[in-house]
PDB file of C-alpha atoms in Angstrom:
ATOM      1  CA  UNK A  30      41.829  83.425 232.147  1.00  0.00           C
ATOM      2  CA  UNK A  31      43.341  81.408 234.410  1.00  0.00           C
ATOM      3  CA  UNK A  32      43.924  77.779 234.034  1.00  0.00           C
ATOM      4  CA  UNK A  33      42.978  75.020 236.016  1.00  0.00           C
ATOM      5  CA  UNK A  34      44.645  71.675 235.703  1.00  0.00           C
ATOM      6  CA  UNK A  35      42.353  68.899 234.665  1.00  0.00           C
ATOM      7  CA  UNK A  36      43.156  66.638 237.701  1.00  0.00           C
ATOM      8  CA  UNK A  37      44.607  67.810 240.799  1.00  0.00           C
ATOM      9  CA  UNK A  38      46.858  65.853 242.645  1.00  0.00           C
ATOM     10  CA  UNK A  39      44.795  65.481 246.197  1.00  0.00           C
ATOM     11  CA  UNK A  40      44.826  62.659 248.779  1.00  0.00           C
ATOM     12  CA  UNK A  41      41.708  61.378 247.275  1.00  0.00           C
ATOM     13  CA  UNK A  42      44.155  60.452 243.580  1.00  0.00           C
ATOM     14  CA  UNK A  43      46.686  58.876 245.529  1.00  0.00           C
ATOM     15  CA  UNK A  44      44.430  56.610 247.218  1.00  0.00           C
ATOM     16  CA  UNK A  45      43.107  55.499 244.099  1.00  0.00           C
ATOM     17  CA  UNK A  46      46.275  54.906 242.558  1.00  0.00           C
ATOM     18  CA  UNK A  47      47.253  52.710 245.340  1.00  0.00           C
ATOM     19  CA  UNK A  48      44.314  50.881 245.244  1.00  0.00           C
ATOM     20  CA  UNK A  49      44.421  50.383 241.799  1.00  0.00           C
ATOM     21  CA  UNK A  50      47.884  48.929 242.282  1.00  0.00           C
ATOM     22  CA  UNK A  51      46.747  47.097 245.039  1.00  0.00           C
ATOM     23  CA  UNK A  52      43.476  45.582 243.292  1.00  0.00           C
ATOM     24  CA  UNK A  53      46.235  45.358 240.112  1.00  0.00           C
ATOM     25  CA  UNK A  54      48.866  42.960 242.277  1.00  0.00           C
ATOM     26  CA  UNK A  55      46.211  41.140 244.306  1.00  0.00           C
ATOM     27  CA  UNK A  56      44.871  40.147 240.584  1.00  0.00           C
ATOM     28  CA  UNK A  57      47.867  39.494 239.321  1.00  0.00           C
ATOM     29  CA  UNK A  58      48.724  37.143 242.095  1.00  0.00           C
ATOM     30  CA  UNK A  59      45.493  35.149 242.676  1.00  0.00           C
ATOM     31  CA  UNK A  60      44.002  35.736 239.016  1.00  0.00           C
ATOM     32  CA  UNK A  61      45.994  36.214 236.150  1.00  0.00           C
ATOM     33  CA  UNK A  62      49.165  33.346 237.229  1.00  0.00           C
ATOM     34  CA  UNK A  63      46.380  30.560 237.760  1.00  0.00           C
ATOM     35  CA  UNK A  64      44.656  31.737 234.666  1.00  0.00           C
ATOM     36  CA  UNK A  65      48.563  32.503 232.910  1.00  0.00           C
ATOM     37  CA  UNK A  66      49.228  28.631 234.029  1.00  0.00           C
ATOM     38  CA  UNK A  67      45.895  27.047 232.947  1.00  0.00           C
ATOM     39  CA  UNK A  68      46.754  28.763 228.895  1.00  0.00           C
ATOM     40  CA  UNK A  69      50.079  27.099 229.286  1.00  0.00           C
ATOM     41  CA  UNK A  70      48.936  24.068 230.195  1.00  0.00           C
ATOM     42  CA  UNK A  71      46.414  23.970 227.471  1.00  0.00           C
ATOM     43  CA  UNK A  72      49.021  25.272 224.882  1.00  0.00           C
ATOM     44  CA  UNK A  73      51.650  22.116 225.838  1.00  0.00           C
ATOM     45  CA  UNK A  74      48.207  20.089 226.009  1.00  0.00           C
ATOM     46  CA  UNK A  75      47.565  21.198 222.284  1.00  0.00           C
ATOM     47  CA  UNK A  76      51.151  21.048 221.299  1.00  0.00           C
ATOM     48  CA  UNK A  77      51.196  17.546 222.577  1.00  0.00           C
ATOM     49  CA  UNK A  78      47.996  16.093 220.801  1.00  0.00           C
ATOM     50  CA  UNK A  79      49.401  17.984 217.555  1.00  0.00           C
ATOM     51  CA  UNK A  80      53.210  16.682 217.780  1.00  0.00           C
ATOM     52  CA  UNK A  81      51.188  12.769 218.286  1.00  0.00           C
ATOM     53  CA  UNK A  82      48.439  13.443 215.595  1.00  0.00           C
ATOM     54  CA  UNK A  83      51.793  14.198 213.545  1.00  0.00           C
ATOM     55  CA  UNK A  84      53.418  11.171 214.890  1.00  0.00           C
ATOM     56  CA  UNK A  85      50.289   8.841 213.617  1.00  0.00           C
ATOM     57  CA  UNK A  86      49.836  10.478 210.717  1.00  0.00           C
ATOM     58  CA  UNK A  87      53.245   9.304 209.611  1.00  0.00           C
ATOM     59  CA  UNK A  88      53.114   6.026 211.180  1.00  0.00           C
ATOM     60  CA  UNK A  89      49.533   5.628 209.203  1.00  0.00           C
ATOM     61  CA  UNK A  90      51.458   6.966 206.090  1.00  0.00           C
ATOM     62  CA  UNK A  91      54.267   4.222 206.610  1.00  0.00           C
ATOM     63  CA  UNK A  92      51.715   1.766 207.043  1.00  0.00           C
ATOM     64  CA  UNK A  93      49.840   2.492 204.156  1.00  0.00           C
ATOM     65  CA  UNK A  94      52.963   2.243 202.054  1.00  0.00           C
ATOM     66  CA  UNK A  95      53.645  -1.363 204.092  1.00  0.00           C
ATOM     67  CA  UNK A  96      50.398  -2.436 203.059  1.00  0.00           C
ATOM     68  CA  UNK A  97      50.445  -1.353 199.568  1.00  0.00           C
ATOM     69  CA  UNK A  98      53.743  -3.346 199.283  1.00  0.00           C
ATOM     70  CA  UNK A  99      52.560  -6.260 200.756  1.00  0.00           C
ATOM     71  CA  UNK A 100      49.786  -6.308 198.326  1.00  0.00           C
ATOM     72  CA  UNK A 101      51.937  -5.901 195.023  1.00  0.00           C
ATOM     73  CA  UNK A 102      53.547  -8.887 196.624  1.00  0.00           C
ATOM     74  CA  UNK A 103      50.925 -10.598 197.252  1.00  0.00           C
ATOM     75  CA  UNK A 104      49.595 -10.427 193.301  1.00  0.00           C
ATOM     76  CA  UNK A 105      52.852 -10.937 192.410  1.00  0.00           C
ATOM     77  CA  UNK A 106      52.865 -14.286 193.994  1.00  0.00           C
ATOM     78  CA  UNK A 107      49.764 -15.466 193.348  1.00  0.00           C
ATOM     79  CA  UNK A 108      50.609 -14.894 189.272  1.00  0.00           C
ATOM     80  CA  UNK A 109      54.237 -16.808 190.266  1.00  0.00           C
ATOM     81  CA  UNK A 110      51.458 -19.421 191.737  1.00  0.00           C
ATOM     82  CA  UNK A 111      49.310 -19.523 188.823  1.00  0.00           C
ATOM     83  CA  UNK A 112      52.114 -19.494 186.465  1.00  0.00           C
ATOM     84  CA  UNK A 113      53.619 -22.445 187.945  1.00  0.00           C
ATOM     85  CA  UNK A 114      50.420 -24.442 188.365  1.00  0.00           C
ATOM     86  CA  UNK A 115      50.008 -24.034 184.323  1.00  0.00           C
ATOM     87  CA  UNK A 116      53.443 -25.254 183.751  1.00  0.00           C
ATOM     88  CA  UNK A 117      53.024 -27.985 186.227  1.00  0.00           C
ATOM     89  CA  UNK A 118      49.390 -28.996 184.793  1.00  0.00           C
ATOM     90  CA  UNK A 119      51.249 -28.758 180.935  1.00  0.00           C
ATOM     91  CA  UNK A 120      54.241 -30.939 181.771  1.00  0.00           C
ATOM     92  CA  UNK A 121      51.501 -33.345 183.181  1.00  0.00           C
ATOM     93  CA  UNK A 122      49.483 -33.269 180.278  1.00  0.00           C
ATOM     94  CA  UNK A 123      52.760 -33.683 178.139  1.00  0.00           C
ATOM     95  CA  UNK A 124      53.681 -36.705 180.100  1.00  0.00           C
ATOM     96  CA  UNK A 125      50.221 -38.450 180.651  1.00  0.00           C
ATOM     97  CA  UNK A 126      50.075 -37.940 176.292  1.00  0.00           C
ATOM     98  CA  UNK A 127      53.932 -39.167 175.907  1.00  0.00           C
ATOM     99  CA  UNK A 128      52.637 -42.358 178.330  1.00  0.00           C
ATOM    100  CA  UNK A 129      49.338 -42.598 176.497  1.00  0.00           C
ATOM    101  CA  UNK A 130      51.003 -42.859 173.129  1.00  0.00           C
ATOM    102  CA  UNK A 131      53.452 -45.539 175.004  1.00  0.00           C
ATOM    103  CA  UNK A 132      50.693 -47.907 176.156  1.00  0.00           C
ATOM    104  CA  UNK A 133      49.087 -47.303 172.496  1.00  0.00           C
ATOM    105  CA  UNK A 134      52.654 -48.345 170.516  1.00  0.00           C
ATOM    106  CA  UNK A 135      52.922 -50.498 172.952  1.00  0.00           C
ATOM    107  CA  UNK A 136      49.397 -52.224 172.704  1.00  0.00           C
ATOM    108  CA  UNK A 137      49.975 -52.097 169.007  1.00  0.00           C
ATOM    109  CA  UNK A 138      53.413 -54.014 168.786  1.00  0.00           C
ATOM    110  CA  UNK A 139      52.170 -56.813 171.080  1.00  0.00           C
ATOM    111  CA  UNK A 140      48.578 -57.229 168.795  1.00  0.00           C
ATOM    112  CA  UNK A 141      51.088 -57.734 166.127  1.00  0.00           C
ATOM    113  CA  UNK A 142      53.365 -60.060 167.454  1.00  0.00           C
ATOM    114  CA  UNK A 143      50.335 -61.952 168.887  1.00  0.00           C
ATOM    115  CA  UNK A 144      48.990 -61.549 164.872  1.00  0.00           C
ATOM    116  CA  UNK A 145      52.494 -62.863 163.797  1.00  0.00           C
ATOM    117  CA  UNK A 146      52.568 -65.482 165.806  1.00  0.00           C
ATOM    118  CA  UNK A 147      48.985 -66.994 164.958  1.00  0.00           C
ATOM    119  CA  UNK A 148      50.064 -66.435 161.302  1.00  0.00           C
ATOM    120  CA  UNK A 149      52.662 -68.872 162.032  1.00  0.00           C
ATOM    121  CA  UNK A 150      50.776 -71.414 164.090  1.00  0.00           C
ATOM    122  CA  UNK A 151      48.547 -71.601 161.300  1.00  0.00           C
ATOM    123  CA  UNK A 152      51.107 -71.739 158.510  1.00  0.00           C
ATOM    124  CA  UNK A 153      52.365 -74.193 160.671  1.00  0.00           C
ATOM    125  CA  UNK A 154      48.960 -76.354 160.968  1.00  0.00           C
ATOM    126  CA  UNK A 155      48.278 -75.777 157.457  1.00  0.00           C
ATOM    127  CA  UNK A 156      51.667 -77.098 156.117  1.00  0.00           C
ATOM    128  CA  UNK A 157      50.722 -80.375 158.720  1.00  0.00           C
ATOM    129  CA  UNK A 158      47.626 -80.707 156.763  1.00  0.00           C
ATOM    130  CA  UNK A 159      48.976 -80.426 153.445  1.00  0.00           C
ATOM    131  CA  UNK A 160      51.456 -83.186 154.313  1.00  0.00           C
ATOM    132  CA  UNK A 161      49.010 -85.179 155.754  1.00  0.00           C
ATOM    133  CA  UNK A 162      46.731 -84.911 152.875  1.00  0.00           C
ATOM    134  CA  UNK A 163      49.546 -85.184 150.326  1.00  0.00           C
ATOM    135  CA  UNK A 164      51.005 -87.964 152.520  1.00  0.00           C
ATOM    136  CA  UNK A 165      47.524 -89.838 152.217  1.00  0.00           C
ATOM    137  CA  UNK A 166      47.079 -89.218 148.324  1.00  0.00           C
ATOM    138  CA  UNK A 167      49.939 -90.537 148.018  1.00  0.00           C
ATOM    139  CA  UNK A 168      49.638 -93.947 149.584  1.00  0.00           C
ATOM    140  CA  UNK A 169      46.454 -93.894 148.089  1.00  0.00           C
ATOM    141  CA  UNK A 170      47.253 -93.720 144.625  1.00  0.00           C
ATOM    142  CA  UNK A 171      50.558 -95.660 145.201  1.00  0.00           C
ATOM    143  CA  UNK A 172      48.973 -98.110 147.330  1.00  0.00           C
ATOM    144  CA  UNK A 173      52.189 -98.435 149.679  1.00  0.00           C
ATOM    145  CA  UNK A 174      53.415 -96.193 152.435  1.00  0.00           C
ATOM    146  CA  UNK A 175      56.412 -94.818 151.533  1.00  0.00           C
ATOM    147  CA  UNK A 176      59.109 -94.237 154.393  1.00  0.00           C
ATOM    148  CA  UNK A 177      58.262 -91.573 156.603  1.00  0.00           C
ATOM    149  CA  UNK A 178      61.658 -89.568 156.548  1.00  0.00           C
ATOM    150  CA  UNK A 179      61.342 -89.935 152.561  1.00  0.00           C
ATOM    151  CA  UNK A 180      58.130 -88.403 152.708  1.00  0.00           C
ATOM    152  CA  UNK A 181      58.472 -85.509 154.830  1.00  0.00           C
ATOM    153  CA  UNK A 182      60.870 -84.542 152.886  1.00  0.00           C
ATOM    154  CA  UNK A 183      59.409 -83.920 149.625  1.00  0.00           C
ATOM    155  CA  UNK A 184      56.553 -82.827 151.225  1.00  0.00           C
ATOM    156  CA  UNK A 185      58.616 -80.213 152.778  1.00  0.00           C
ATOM    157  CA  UNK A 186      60.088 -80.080 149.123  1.00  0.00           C
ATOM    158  CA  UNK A 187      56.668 -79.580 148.003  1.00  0.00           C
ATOM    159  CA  UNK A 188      55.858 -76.738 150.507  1.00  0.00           C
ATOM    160  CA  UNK A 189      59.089 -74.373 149.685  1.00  0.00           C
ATOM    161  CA  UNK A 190      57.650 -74.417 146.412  1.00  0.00           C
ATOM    162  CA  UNK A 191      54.360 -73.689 146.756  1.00  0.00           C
ATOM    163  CA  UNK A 192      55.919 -70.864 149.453  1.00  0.00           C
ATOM    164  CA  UNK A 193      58.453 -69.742 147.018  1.00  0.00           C
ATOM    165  CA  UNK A 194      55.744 -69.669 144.129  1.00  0.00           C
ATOM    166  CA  UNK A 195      53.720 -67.057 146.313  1.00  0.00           C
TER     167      UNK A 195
END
């Protein structure tokens, strides 16, 4: 038995291996470069948007935090605010009270001053009266008017008595 080789080397196998190597560098040139440049191109494309969704992602991170912070500020101020307000609003009540109780002391002192002083005007009018009363029983039943300056003075004599009597 004699063997025969699978494939024989003939003219007919070398052309096809040089047209395969033709077709194969003819491809390579006008197919697989363009299509080889297009994948890169679309890899640094993808890269790209990935590195800049990255890049937001920590800028929207760092904002968040920026936002959060201004908002614990922002409580914390308004409670500074309403904190304040209620201090402000009690020392005004404290001082519109104080100023109240003032004006009522105040009111008070003066109605009894004014009541003092009527007290005394009448005193005053009623020891007048007295005097002229006594000074007029007097000349009645002694039938003579006695000097003034005498009289006065023990009606005034008359009064401290009466006064101290009391």
């Amino acid at each position: 038995m004699e063997f025969k080789p699978l494939i024989g080397i003939t003219y007919e196998l070398a052309f096809q291996l040089i047209n395969t190597f033709l077709v194969f560098v003819l491809l390579k040139k006008l197919l697989f470069k363009p299509i080889l440049g297009i994948i890169e191109a679309r890899e640094k494309d993808i890269k790209a948007n990935l590195a800049e969704g990255e890049k937001a992602k920590v800028e929207g991170i760092s904002l968040k935090k920026e936002y959060e912070e201004k908002v614990g500020s922002a409580k914390t101020e308004g409670q500074e605010i309403i904190k304040q307000a209620t201090l402000r609003a009690e020392q005004k009540e404290a001082e519109i009270i104080s100023t109240a109780k003032q004006e009522a002391q105040s009111l008070r002192e003066k109605a009894n001053k004014d009541v003092e002083q009527e007290r005394q005007k009448v005193m005053n009018e009623i020891k007048n009266d007295i005097s002229d009363i006594a000074l007029l029983a007097a000349s009645k039943v002694i039938e003579k008017d006695l000097d003034k300056s005498k009289h006065e003075e023990l009606i005034n004599n008359f009064i401290k008595e009466v006064g101290e009597a009391k």
